[in-house]
Amino acid sequence: MALNEFIAELDGVLQEATAAFAAAADNDALEEARVAFLGAKKGRLRAAQKGMGGVDADDRPQAGQRLNDVKRAIETAFEEAERRIATGAADAAASGPAFDRTLPGSEYRVGSLHPITQTIEELKDIMGRLGFTVADGPEIEDERHNFEALNIPREHPARDPLDNFYLSTAEKTADGLDLLMRSQTSTVQIRVMEHTPPPVRIISLGRVYRPDEADRTHYPMFHQMEGLMVDEGVTMADLKSVLRMFASSYLGSDVRVRFRPSFFPFTEPSVEADFEWNGEWIEFGGAGMVDPNVFTAVGYDPESVTGFAFGLGVERLCMRRHNLADIRDLFTNDVRFLRQF
Ligand code: PHE
């Protein structure tokens, strides 16, 4: 056999082997191709090698050299294919299983406003239609706004440290007044009147704090809606009609309002306001005509203006509306409960 024939034979094997390795899609196919070309017994290279015996003795060293080169080239092509298949498998694993468009989609959890927030928004809406604008005040209050200006003097039991969350005695206002978590939103009456000349028609909705044991109807933090209307000639009939309009808007047109005599230092006379709901009378808060001492404390002339004030429990209103039995459910943040609103 002539040298060039032998070389042509080897080059043919190299070309075919390179093509076969490149075409192998997985390890099994590659192994099959390896045995076919590099197999020690029946491999194509082995078969071509046999042709070397027919090459002229003078040309044999060159033929052997060529054989080694081709063998190395085929092995390199095999290793390349091996690497290609290995990285391909790694890429596929990294990109996860193929997208299955027949599976149901994952559900988006859409949040909603807390039931108390929803109630507050509705109360603002109803009272807004009755001409009341929203005022705000701080939750950390001084004793003047929480007590003194509301006609609750120092020796009054309502100021007892056991009934209030006072801040540590080290924390006082610049004037040396004690600070506490406000126990009522009536503080905002004072804050508004201090800065606004009459007439005034505001509500204020917010948190108040009292050291009560938590049970089905009590919680150490709850919300109140304060109302205040001051003008010339405001009477208790105005108070009752505003509360009746409010109650029938919020609870239903057949709701009735009842006043029972009561006492608050900052109103005179004072009442407890009950609403009739499903044939039952329920107390929703306190109310009354603003005490002249309160007007004097904020610089109003008690001879020229009168006014009414009320403070309703927001949780109570919310719980009635939604038929809730336990106030604690509102504040434990259990999504199974909250999701229902
Ligand atoms: N602040 C009173 C309370 O928390 C309620 C109230 C407000 C009473 C306004 C009269 C007038 O109990």
XYZ file of C-alpha atoms and ligand atoms in Angstrom:
353
model
C 0.000 0.000 0.000
C 1.296 3.400 -0.927
C 1.904 5.913 1.854
C -0.579 8.451 0.481
C -3.348 5.834 0.381
C -2.689 4.985 4.026
C -2.776 8.665 4.949
C -6.028 9.222 3.049
C -7.532 6.282 4.927
C -6.473 7.757 8.290
C -7.807 11.220 7.415
C -11.156 9.667 6.467
C -11.372 7.963 9.866
C -10.481 11.225 11.638
C -13.200 13.165 9.779
C -15.893 10.599 10.461
C -14.908 10.244 14.116
C -14.974 14.011 14.661
C -18.421 14.242 13.059
C -19.771 11.294 15.081
C -18.524 12.715 18.416
C -19.951 16.143 17.603
C -23.336 14.591 16.787
C -23.553 12.558 20.029
C -26.408 14.054 22.112
C -25.689 12.220 25.364
C -23.130 10.025 27.086
C -24.572 6.782 25.731
C -24.343 7.960 22.118
C -20.814 9.258 22.719
C -19.692 5.964 24.243
C -21.093 4.109 21.267
C -19.123 6.368 18.912
C -15.976 5.941 21.021
C -16.140 2.146 20.747
C -16.777 2.414 16.993
C -13.696 4.555 16.342
C -11.274 4.018 19.226
C -12.297 0.485 20.304
C -9.169 -1.672 20.898
C -10.485 -4.669 18.989
C -12.982 -3.593 16.350
C -12.472 0.176 16.281
C -12.111 1.919 12.897
C -8.696 3.289 13.843
C -7.504 -0.172 14.811
C -8.687 -1.477 11.428
C -6.932 1.363 9.555
C -3.747 0.679 11.511
C -3.598 -2.774 9.972
C -3.001 -1.139 6.548
C 0.397 0.013 7.828
C 1.836 -3.456 7.196
C 1.398 -2.842 3.445
C 3.265 0.474 3.444
C 6.837 0.460 2.057
C 9.410 -0.095 4.777
C 11.041 3.287 4.005
C 7.743 5.129 4.474
C 6.751 3.346 7.682
C 8.226 5.822 10.170
C 6.241 8.582 8.489
C 3.107 6.403 8.467
C 3.540 5.648 12.180
C 3.956 9.339 12.933
C 0.752 10.084 11.041
C -1.103 7.326 12.849
C -0.128 8.808 16.239
C -1.206 12.305 15.180
C -4.606 11.092 13.985
C -5.107 9.015 17.124
C -4.401 12.032 19.318
C -6.734 14.221 17.221
C -9.577 11.689 17.545
C -9.047 11.463 21.327
C -9.128 15.241 21.600
C -12.398 15.355 19.644
C -13.788 12.741 22.037
C -12.789 14.747 25.145
C -14.334 17.887 23.704
C -17.618 16.074 23.116
C -17.472 14.689 26.647
C -17.126 18.228 28.086
C -19.892 19.578 25.861
C -22.359 16.936 27.084
C -21.379 17.435 30.765
C -21.863 21.250 30.729
C -25.103 20.885 28.766
C -26.499 18.658 31.524
C -25.400 21.151 34.179
C -27.117 24.038 32.348
C -30.323 22.043 32.030
C -30.256 21.219 35.742
C -29.704 24.888 36.630
C -32.650 26.106 34.588
C -34.954 23.649 36.338
C -37.642 21.458 34.889
C -39.257 22.602 31.696
C -42.176 25.047 32.086
C -45.478 23.201 32.303
C -48.290 25.399 31.097
C -50.960 22.881 32.130
C -50.221 23.380 35.880
C -52.513 25.825 37.740
C -50.823 29.176 38.480
C -49.677 30.146 41.964
C -52.172 32.355 43.784
C -51.254 35.956 44.610
C -52.025 36.958 48.200
C -53.630 40.374 47.924
C -53.720 42.229 51.247
C -56.603 44.315 52.521
C -57.168 47.070 55.055
C -57.488 46.005 58.683
C -61.142 45.895 59.820
C -60.501 48.733 62.287
C -58.980 50.843 59.525
C -61.980 50.081 57.337
C -64.302 51.118 60.169
C -62.362 54.344 60.727
C -62.598 55.206 57.021
C -66.340 54.647 57.071
C -66.829 56.724 60.227
C -64.862 59.603 58.691
C -67.015 59.335 55.611
C -70.310 59.450 57.526
C -69.224 62.273 59.821
C -67.758 64.166 56.881
C -71.190 64.245 55.302
C -72.477 65.767 58.561
C -69.896 68.553 58.233
C -67.225 67.258 60.639
C -63.583 67.532 59.592
C -60.845 65.253 60.911
C -58.377 66.446 63.553
C -55.416 64.575 64.976
C -53.426 64.547 68.193
C -50.405 62.754 69.680
C -50.650 59.400 71.443
C -48.067 60.469 74.013
C -49.795 63.281 75.881
C -49.065 65.577 78.785
C -51.255 65.720 81.862
C -52.638 69.127 80.881
C -54.289 67.865 77.677
C -55.284 64.465 79.043
C -56.613 65.754 82.408
C -56.131 69.323 83.631
C -57.760 71.255 80.780
C -60.516 68.617 80.694
C -61.506 69.646 84.220
C -59.888 66.585 85.810
C -57.910 68.024 88.748
C -54.781 66.477 90.234
C -56.584 64.673 93.060
C -59.141 63.063 90.706
C -59.055 59.229 90.756
C -59.005 59.132 86.925
C -55.369 60.275 87.167
C -54.349 57.318 89.343
C -51.079 55.790 88.099
C -52.721 52.372 88.331
C -55.326 53.408 85.748
C -52.958 55.016 83.243
C -49.771 54.274 81.332
C -47.518 57.080 82.614
C -44.097 57.348 81.066
C -41.168 57.025 83.454
C -40.975 59.947 85.882
C -37.725 60.994 84.191
C -39.679 61.926 81.062
C -41.560 65.210 81.332
C -42.457 68.122 79.092
C -40.256 71.218 79.062
C -42.716 72.726 81.584
C -42.273 69.756 83.912
C -45.615 68.095 83.101
C -45.970 64.312 83.399
C -46.374 62.375 80.169
C -48.619 59.378 79.520
C -50.093 57.312 76.733
C -53.365 59.173 76.249
C -56.291 57.432 77.954
C -58.931 59.151 75.797
C -59.212 61.102 72.542
C -60.826 64.001 74.430
C -57.266 65.370 74.469
C -57.831 66.411 70.862
C -60.782 68.643 71.920
C -58.280 70.706 73.891
C -55.625 70.708 71.173
C -58.111 71.907 68.553
C -59.732 74.625 70.687
C -56.343 75.933 71.829
C -55.512 76.803 68.225
C -58.886 77.410 66.584
C -61.433 80.090 67.457
C -65.080 78.933 67.400
C -67.067 77.636 65.559
C -65.535 74.149 65.653
C -66.898 70.945 64.201
C -64.339 68.104 64.299
C -63.957 64.402 64.865
C -60.754 62.647 65.887
C -60.102 58.952 65.481
C -57.205 57.199 67.133
C -55.722 54.878 69.687
C -56.062 55.216 73.440
C -54.326 53.209 76.176
C -55.497 51.903 79.537
C -53.959 49.190 81.749
C -56.953 46.861 81.425
C -56.699 43.084 81.518
C -57.432 41.758 78.012
C -60.666 39.767 77.748
C -63.468 39.397 75.220
C -64.463 43.061 75.493
C -61.314 44.768 76.829
C -57.881 45.416 75.438
C -55.143 47.700 76.830
C -55.198 49.606 73.535
C -58.327 50.494 71.616
C -59.702 53.231 69.365
C -62.135 56.049 69.983
C -63.993 58.458 67.780
C -64.150 61.820 69.477
C -66.620 64.437 68.269
C -66.746 68.122 69.153
C -69.083 70.817 67.958
C -68.904 74.362 69.377
C -70.901 77.345 68.166
C -73.435 79.857 69.371
C -76.616 78.136 70.527
C -75.557 74.468 70.208
C -77.893 72.342 72.337
C -78.330 68.776 73.492
C -80.937 68.314 70.757
C -78.104 68.855 68.237
C -76.023 66.215 70.011
C -78.836 63.708 69.901
C -79.726 64.335 66.272
C -76.089 64.102 65.143
C -75.688 60.784 67.006
C -79.000 59.513 65.595
C -77.985 60.415 62.046
C -74.613 58.795 62.615
C -76.102 55.617 64.100
C -78.677 55.168 61.366
C -75.995 55.685 58.704
C -73.665 53.178 60.284
C -76.010 50.547 61.704
C -79.281 50.938 59.802
C -82.198 53.312 59.409
C -84.281 51.785 62.198
C -81.683 52.398 64.921
C -82.819 54.492 67.908
C -80.645 56.517 70.269
C -81.112 56.704 74.041
C -79.359 58.935 76.602
C -78.793 57.769 80.168
C -77.557 60.253 82.798
C -73.864 59.886 83.577
C -70.861 61.900 84.694
C -67.715 63.130 82.960
C -65.662 65.996 84.421
C -65.505 67.738 81.021
C -69.224 67.662 80.146
C -72.257 68.989 81.981
C -74.765 67.442 81.688
C -73.185 64.102 80.769
C -74.813 61.032 79.266
C -74.086 57.495 78.153
C -75.236 57.087 74.553
C -76.981 53.789 73.736
C -78.021 52.631 70.264
C -80.788 50.103 69.757
C -79.517 47.267 67.617
C -81.564 44.147 66.784
C -83.969 44.862 69.651
C -81.099 45.308 72.137
C -79.799 48.541 73.719
C -76.022 48.774 73.513
C -73.793 51.456 75.014
C -71.432 52.925 72.449
C -69.810 55.706 74.462
C -70.089 58.876 76.488
C -71.278 62.334 75.522
C -72.513 65.623 76.908
C -72.454 69.415 76.734
C -68.942 70.883 77.023
C -68.310 72.025 80.599
C -67.756 75.816 80.915
C -64.488 75.100 82.774
C -63.144 73.448 79.620
C -64.000 76.528 77.553
C -62.251 78.719 80.095
C -59.158 76.476 80.034
C -58.767 76.922 76.263
C -59.614 80.641 76.229
C -63.169 80.386 74.895
C -65.903 82.563 76.431
C -68.449 80.200 78.051
C -71.004 83.028 77.995
C -71.004 83.282 74.195
C -70.601 79.672 72.943
C -71.941 76.261 73.831
C -70.978 72.868 72.471
C -71.357 69.147 72.667
C -68.756 66.365 72.702
C -68.923 62.614 72.410
C -66.502 59.684 72.504
C -67.486 56.388 70.894
C -65.656 53.053 70.953
C -64.508 52.149 67.442
C -63.953 48.440 68.250
C -67.465 48.225 69.603
C -68.902 49.674 66.405
C -66.758 47.387 64.258
C -67.612 44.288 66.310
C -71.352 44.996 66.145
C -71.257 45.518 62.419
C -69.348 42.285 61.748
C -70.844 40.290 64.613
C -67.484 39.656 66.289
C -67.394 38.098 69.732
C -63.843 38.768 70.941
C -61.932 42.063 70.672
C -58.611 40.171 70.894
C -59.229 38.664 67.443
C -58.697 42.137 66.025
C -55.149 42.402 67.339
C -53.583 38.924 67.177
C -52.839 39.259 63.442
C -54.164 35.840 62.473
C -54.542 36.057 58.692
C -57.283 33.420 58.697
C -59.349 35.963 60.655
C -58.182 39.115 58.875
C -58.588 37.650 55.389
C -62.362 37.679 55.882
C -62.606 41.471 55.745
N -63.551 60.536 76.931
C -64.658 59.785 77.467
C -64.194 58.345 77.719
O -63.158 57.966 77.260
C -65.830 59.758 76.511
C -66.456 61.139 76.322
C -66.022 61.933 75.299
C -67.449 61.578 77.178
C -66.595 63.194 75.112
C -68.022 62.813 77.002
C -67.598 63.619 75.968
O -64.872 57.585 78.366
